[in-house]
Coordinates of C-alpha atoms and ligand atoms in Angstrom, one line a residue:
X15 CA -15.5 23.6 11.3
X16 CA -19.0 22.8 12.5
X17 CA -19.7 19.2 13.2
X18 CA -23.1 17.6 13.3
X19 CA -22.3 15.3 16.3
X20 CA -25.5 13.3 15.9
X21 CA -24.9 12.3 12.3
X22 CA -21.3 11.4 12.2
X23 CA -20.2 8.3 10.3
X24 CA -17.0 6.4 10.6
X25 CA -14.9 8.6 8.4
X26 CA -11.5 10.4 8.5
X27 CA -11.7 14.0 9.7
X28 CA -8.6 16.0 10.0
X29 CA -8.3 17.2 13.6
X30 CA -5.6 19.9 14.4
X31 CA -3.0 17.9 16.3
X32 CA -1.3 14.5 16.2
X33 CA 1.7 13.0 18.1
X34 CA 4.8 11.8 16.3
X35 CA 7.9 10.1 17.6
X36 CA 10.9 8.6 15.7
X37 CA 13.0 5.7 16.4
X38 CA 16.6 6.1 15.1
X39 CA 19.9 4.6 16.2
X40 CA 18.1 2.1 18.5
X41 CA 16.0 4.6 20.6
X42 CA 12.9 6.7 20.5
X43 CA 13.1 10.5 20.5
X44 CA 10.7 12.2 22.9
X45 CA 8.2 13.0 20.1
X46 CA 6.0 16.0 19.8
X47 CA 2.5 17.2 18.8
X48 CA 2.4 18.4 15.2
X49 CA -0.2 20.0 12.9
X50 CA 1.1 18.2 9.8
X51 CA -1.1 15.2 8.9
X52 CA 1.2 13.9 6.2
X53 CA 4.2 11.6 6.7
X54 CA 7.4 12.1 4.7
X55 CA 9.0 8.7 4.4
X56 CA 11.5 6.8 2.2
X57 CA 10.0 5.1 -0.9
X58 CA 11.7 2.0 0.3
X59 CA 10.1 2.0 3.8
X60 CA 9.4 -1.7 4.8
X61 CA 5.9 -0.6 6.0
X62 CA 5.0 0.1 2.3
X63 CA 6.5 -3.0 0.8
X64 CA 6.4 -5.7 3.4
X65 CA 3.6 -4.5 5.6
X66 CA 5.9 -3.9 8.6
X67 CA 3.4 -1.9 10.5
X68 CA 0.8 -2.3 13.3
X69 CA -1.9 -0.1 14.8
X70 CA -4.5 0.3 17.5
X71 CA -7.9 1.7 17.9
X72 CA -9.5 3.1 21.0
X73 CA -12.0 5.8 21.9
X74 CA -12.2 8.9 24.2
X75 CA -15.7 9.4 25.8
X76 CA -17.1 12.8 26.7
X77 CA -18.6 12.4 30.2
X78 CA -21.7 14.1 31.6
X79 CA -19.6 16.3 33.9
X80 CA -17.6 17.5 30.9
X81 CA -14.5 15.3 31.6
X82 CA -13.1 12.8 29.2
X83 CA -12.6 9.0 29.7
X84 CA -10.3 6.6 28.0
X85 CA -11.2 2.9 28.2
X86 CA -8.5 0.3 29.0
X87 CA -5.8 2.2 27.1
X88 CA -3.2 0.1 28.9
X89 CA -4.5 -3.0 27.1
X90 CA -4.2 -1.2 23.7
X91 CA -0.6 -0.5 24.6
X92 CA 0.1 -4.1 25.5
X93 CA -1.5 -5.4 22.4
X94 CA 0.4 -3.0 20.2
X95 CA 3.6 -4.2 21.8
X96 CA 2.6 -7.8 21.1
X97 CA 1.9 -6.9 17.4
X98 CA 5.2 -5.0 17.3
X99 CA 7.1 -8.0 18.6
X100 CA 5.5 -10.3 16.0
X101 CA 6.6 -8.0 13.2
X102 CA 10.1 -7.3 14.6
X103 CA 9.4 -3.7 15.5
X104 CA 10.5 -1.9 18.7
X105 CA 8.3 -1.7 21.8
X106 CA 6.6 1.6 22.5
X107 CA 6.9 2.1 26.3
X108 CA 3.5 2.0 27.9
X109 CA 4.0 5.4 29.5
X110 CA 4.9 7.0 26.2
X111 CA 1.9 5.3 24.5
X112 CA -0.7 6.5 27.2
X113 CA 0.8 10.0 27.4
X114 CA 0.7 10.4 23.6
X115 CA -3.0 9.3 23.6
X116 CA -3.9 11.7 26.4
X117 CA -1.9 14.6 24.8
X118 CA -3.6 14.1 21.5
X119 CA -7.1 13.9 23.0
X120 CA -6.4 17.0 25.1
X121 CA -5.0 19.0 22.2
X122 CA -8.1 18.2 20.1
X123 CA -10.5 18.6 23.0
X124 CA -13.0 20.6 21.0
X125 CA -13.4 17.5 18.7
X126 CA -14.5 15.2 21.6
X127 CA -18.2 14.7 21.0
X128 CA -20.4 16.0 23.8
X129 CA -22.0 13.5 26.2
X130 CA -25.4 12.3 24.9
X131 CA -24.6 12.6 21.2
X132 CA -23.7 8.9 20.9
X133 CA -20.5 9.9 19.1
X134 CA -16.9 9.5 20.4
X135 CA -13.4 10.5 19.6
X136 CA -11.7 7.6 17.8
X137 CA -7.9 7.4 18.5
X138 CA -5.6 5.7 16.1
X139 CA -2.0 4.8 17.3
X140 CA 0.2 3.6 14.4
X141 CA 3.7 2.1 14.3
X142 CA 5.5 1.8 11.0
X143 CA 8.9 0.6 9.7
X144 CA 10.5 3.3 7.6
X145 CA 13.9 4.2 6.2
X146 CA 16.1 3.0 3.3
X147 CA 15.6 -0.8 3.5
X148 CA 14.9 -2.8 0.4
X149 CA 15.7 -6.4 1.4
X150 CA 13.1 -8.4 3.3
X151 CA 14.3 -7.7 6.8
X152 CA 13.2 -5.4 9.6
X153 CA 13.5 -1.6 9.2
X154 CA 16.0 0.2 11.4
X155 CA 13.9 3.4 11.6
X156 CA 10.4 3.6 12.9
X157 CA 7.6 6.2 13.3
X158 CA 5.0 6.0 16.1
X159 CA 2.2 8.4 15.6
X160 CA -1.2 8.9 17.2
X161 CA -4.1 10.8 15.6
X162 CA -7.8 11.1 16.2
X163 CA -11.2 12.0 14.8
X164 CA -14.8 12.2 16.0
X165 CA -16.9 9.2 14.8
X166 CA -20.4 7.9 15.0
X167 CA -21.5 4.2 14.8
X168 CA -19.4 1.8 12.8
X169 CA -22.3 -0.4 11.6
X170 CA -25.2 1.6 10.4
X171 CA -27.8 0.0 12.6
X172 CA -26.3 1.0 15.9
X173 CA -28.4 -1.1 18.3
X174 CA -30.7 -2.2 15.5
X175 CA -29.6 -5.7 14.3
X176 CA -27.9 -6.1 11.0
X177 CA -27.1 -9.2 9.0
X178 CA -23.7 -10.8 8.2
X179 CA -22.5 -13.4 5.7
X180 CA -20.1 -16.2 6.2
X181 CA -17.0 -15.8 3.9
X182 CA -15.2 -18.4 1.9
X183 CA -12.0 -16.3 2.3
X184 CA -9.6 -16.5 5.2
X185 CA -8.2 -13.3 6.8
X186 CA -5.4 -15.1 8.6
X187 CA -3.5 -18.4 8.6
X188 CA -3.6 -20.8 11.6
X189 CA -0.2 -19.8 12.8
X190 CA 0.0 -16.5 11.0
X191 CA -0.6 -13.0 12.2
X192 CA -4.4 -13.1 12.9
X193 CA -3.9 -12.3 16.6
X194 CA -1.8 -9.2 15.8
X195 CA -3.3 -5.9 14.7
X196 CA -1.4 -5.6 11.5
X197 CA -2.4 -4.0 8.2
X198 CA -1.9 -7.2 6.2
X199 CA -4.9 -8.9 7.9
X200 CA -7.0 -5.9 6.9
X201 CA -5.7 -5.9 3.3
X202 CA -6.8 -9.5 3.1
X203 CA -10.2 -8.5 4.4
X204 CA -11.0 -5.8 1.9
X205 CA -12.3 -8.0 -0.9
X206 CA -14.4 -10.2 1.3
X207 CA -15.8 -7.1 3.1
X208 CA -16.7 -5.5 -0.2
X209 CA -18.3 -8.6 -1.5
X210 CA -20.4 -8.7 1.7
X211 CA -21.4 -5.1 1.3
X212 CA -22.4 -5.6 -2.3
X213 CA -24.8 -8.3 -1.1
X214 CA -26.2 -5.9 1.5
X215 CA -24.6 -7.5 4.5
X216 CA -22.9 -5.3 7.2
X217 CA -19.8 -7.4 7.0
X218 CA -18.5 -10.9 6.6
X219 CA -17.9 -13.6 9.2
X220 CA -14.7 -15.6 8.9
X221 CA -14.4 -19.2 9.7
X222 CA -11.4 -20.9 11.4
X223 CA -8.8 -21.2 8.6
X224 CA -8.0 -24.8 9.5
X225 CA -11.4 -26.6 9.2
X226 CA -13.9 -23.9 8.1
X227 CA -16.4 -25.3 10.5
X228 CA -16.2 -22.7 13.4
X229 CA -17.0 -19.0 13.6
X230 CA -13.8 -17.2 13.9
X231 CA -14.6 -13.5 14.0
X232 CA -16.4 -10.7 12.2
X233 CA -14.4 -8.5 9.8
X234 CA -13.7 -5.8 12.3
X235 CA -15.0 -7.2 15.6
X236 CA -15.2 -10.4 17.6
X237 CA -18.3 -12.6 17.7
X238 CA -20.4 -13.6 20.8
X239 CA -23.6 -15.5 21.3
X240 CA -26.0 -16.0 24.2
X241 CA -27.5 -19.4 24.7
X242 CA -30.9 -20.3 26.2
X243 CA -29.0 -21.5 29.2
X244 CA -27.7 -18.0 30.0
X245 CA -24.2 -18.6 28.7
X246 CA -22.1 -15.9 27.0
X247 CA -19.9 -17.7 24.4
X248 CA -17.2 -16.2 22.3
X249 CA -14.8 -18.0 20.0
X250 CA -11.3 -19.0 21.2
X251 CA -8.8 -19.1 18.5
X252 CA -5.1 -18.2 18.0
X253 CA -5.9 -16.5 14.7
X254 CA -8.5 -13.9 15.9
X255 CA -7.7 -10.4 17.2
X256 CA -7.9 -10.6 21.1
X257 CA -10.6 -7.9 21.4
X258 CA -10.4 -5.8 24.5
X259 CA -14.1 -5.3 24.3
X260 CA -14.7 -9.0 24.2
X261 CA -12.6 -9.6 27.3
X262 CA -14.4 -6.8 29.0
X263 CA -17.8 -8.4 28.1
X264 CA -16.6 -11.8 29.3
X265 CA -16.0 -10.1 32.7
X266 CA -19.2 -8.2 32.8
X267 CA -21.3 -11.1 31.6
X268 CA -20.1 -13.1 34.5
X269 CA -19.7 -10.6 37.3
X270 CA -22.5 -8.1 36.5
X271 CA -25.1 -10.1 34.6
X272 CA -24.5 -13.5 36.3
X273 CA -24.1 -15.4 33.0
X274 CA -21.7 -18.2 32.5
X275 CA -18.9 -16.7 30.4
X276 CA -17.1 -19.1 28.1
X277 CA -14.4 -18.8 25.4
X278 CA -14.8 -21.8 23.2
X279 CA -15.7 -23.3 19.9
X280 CA -18.7 -21.9 18.0
X281 CA -19.6 -24.4 15.4
X282 CA -21.5 -23.2 12.3
X283 CA -23.8 -26.2 12.4
X284 CA -24.7 -25.5 16.1
X285 CA -26.1 -22.0 15.8
X286 CA -29.5 -23.1 17.0
X287 CA -28.2 -23.0 20.6
X288 CA -27.9 -19.2 20.5
X289 CA -30.9 -17.1 21.3
X290 CA -28.9 -13.9 20.7
X291 CA -25.7 -12.9 18.9
X292 CA -23.6 -9.9 18.4
X293 CA -20.4 -8.3 17.1
X294 CA -18.2 -6.5 19.7
X295 CA -15.3 -4.2 19.4
X296 CA -14.1 -0.6 20.0
X297 CA -15.6 0.6 16.7
X298 CA -18.6 -1.8 16.6
X299 CA -19.3 -1.4 20.4
X300 CA -21.9 -4.1 20.6
X301 CA -23.8 -4.5 17.3
X302 CA -26.6 -7.1 17.5
X303 CA -26.5 -9.7 14.7
X304 CA -30.0 -10.2 13.2
X305 CA -29.0 -13.2 11.0
X306 CA -26.1 -14.9 9.4
X307 CA -26.1 -16.1 5.8
X308 CA -24.3 -19.4 5.3
X309 CA -24.1 -21.3 2.0
X310 CA -27.4 -23.0 2.5
X311 CA -29.2 -21.2 5.2
X312 CA -30.1 -17.8 6.6
X313 CA -30.0 -18.2 10.4
X314 CA -31.9 -15.6 12.4
X315 CA -31.0 -15.3 16.1
X316 CA -33.3 -13.1 18.3
X317 CA -34.9 -10.9 15.7
X318 CA -33.9 -9.1 12.5
X319 CA -35.4 -5.9 13.8
X320 CA -35.0 -5.8 17.6
X321 CA -32.1 -6.2 19.9
X322 CA -32.3 -9.1 22.4
X323 CA -32.6 -8.3 26.2
X324 CA -29.1 -9.8 27.2
X325 CA -27.3 -8.0 24.3
X326 CA -29.1 -4.8 25.4
X327 CA -28.1 -5.2 29.0
X328 CA -24.5 -5.9 28.1
X329 CA -24.5 -2.8 25.8
X330 CA -25.9 -0.6 28.6
X331 CA -23.4 -1.9 31.1
X332 CA -20.4 -1.5 28.8
X333 CA -21.3 1.9 27.5
X334 CA -22.4 3.1 30.9
X335 CA -18.9 2.3 32.2
X336 CA -17.1 3.9 29.2
X337 CA -19.0 7.2 29.7
X338 CA -18.5 7.1 33.5
X339 CA -22.2 6.6 34.3
X340 CA -21.7 3.2 35.9
X341 CA -19.0 2.1 38.3
X342 CA -16.1 0.4 36.4
X343 CA -14.0 -2.5 37.5
X344 CA -10.7 -1.3 38.9
X345 CA -8.3 0.1 36.4
X346 CA -10.6 0.2 33.4
X347 CA -11.1 4.0 33.2
X348 CA -8.4 6.5 32.5
X349 CA -9.3 10.1 33.2
X350 CA -7.9 12.5 30.6
X351 CA -7.1 15.5 32.8
Ligands
PLP897 C1 -10.4 -7.9 13.3 C2 -10.9 -7.2 14.6 N1 -11.4 -8.0 15.5 C3 -11.8 -7.5 16.7 C4 -11.8 -6.2 17.0 C5 -12.2 -5.7 18.3 O1 -11.2 -5.4 19.1 P1 -11.3 -4.3 20.3 O2 -12.4 -4.7 21.1 O3 -10.0 -4.4 21.0 O4 -11.5 -3.0 19.6 C6 -11.3 -5.3 16.0 C7 -11.2 -3.9 16.2 O5 -10.3 -3.4 16.8 C8 -10.8 -5.9 14.8 O6 -10.3 -5.0 13.8

């Protein structure tokens, strides 16, 4: 297969190898790499009926020296175990998780996009409840699998700003599963996402499900804004996905760029205080937000066509670290040897 590294979208591509482990009788087997990209599971698997499943998303970065970096994969492992705990699934030991990711990346090495193409290898760990269980209770068998594919930018613009629209729908309930990376949250986001795309927006922005007055997060990324007073502000809420990129940016904003980094409320009627805004996540990286459509207003931040200077500086710092071009805070980079 020849791949045009510079023109990849965010689409499924079947790569040769994936890792698969099974949990039966209360324990994981040691798992193995397989070439089969289909799962053979019971029709009554709780993952299919009751959404007993969770997943992760991270990337492998092809370095200038030909090596491969993973970014904060230990945090993905911790978050998957928190999601698993919320949905009554077994923990995947961190060592097994990280080794599986490394093994899959190594086995599919030829699909890691070369440095300088702007593309990455997206890695998808997935944990599902399977077996013959029809009542609404947890499965007693599980599958943990990790597969990967080369991807390009998630939002079409890359570092060119795109526009977003505030949604009337909620993706999660105040004390529900919004903080867990579980399929149900994404099922709930399909219709709002499609409606946003039909109106030519990149994605929708969800408001807090309790009062609908505060920005919660973007469909598949967290939100941040930069104020005129050099503050980096990102919403704090129990119903958003705790983005690893967001926590990394909070750190870099404060320690590298000298901004004041704040997790707090972002009121929809107070957007004027932001001179720049963006969406951040593994897939989104940092995608500048040109404007946000609310019910009665189209609010432009920095510009609809150009990325703002702080967003650009954050992007360069984050991506520089991920590709190994800039020094990383301790423990952020994992070398796939
Ligand atoms: C709903 C949602 N919010 C935020 C994020 C960003 O999280 P992370 O930076 O850990 O990729 C993602 C993507 O993983 C997401 O799906």
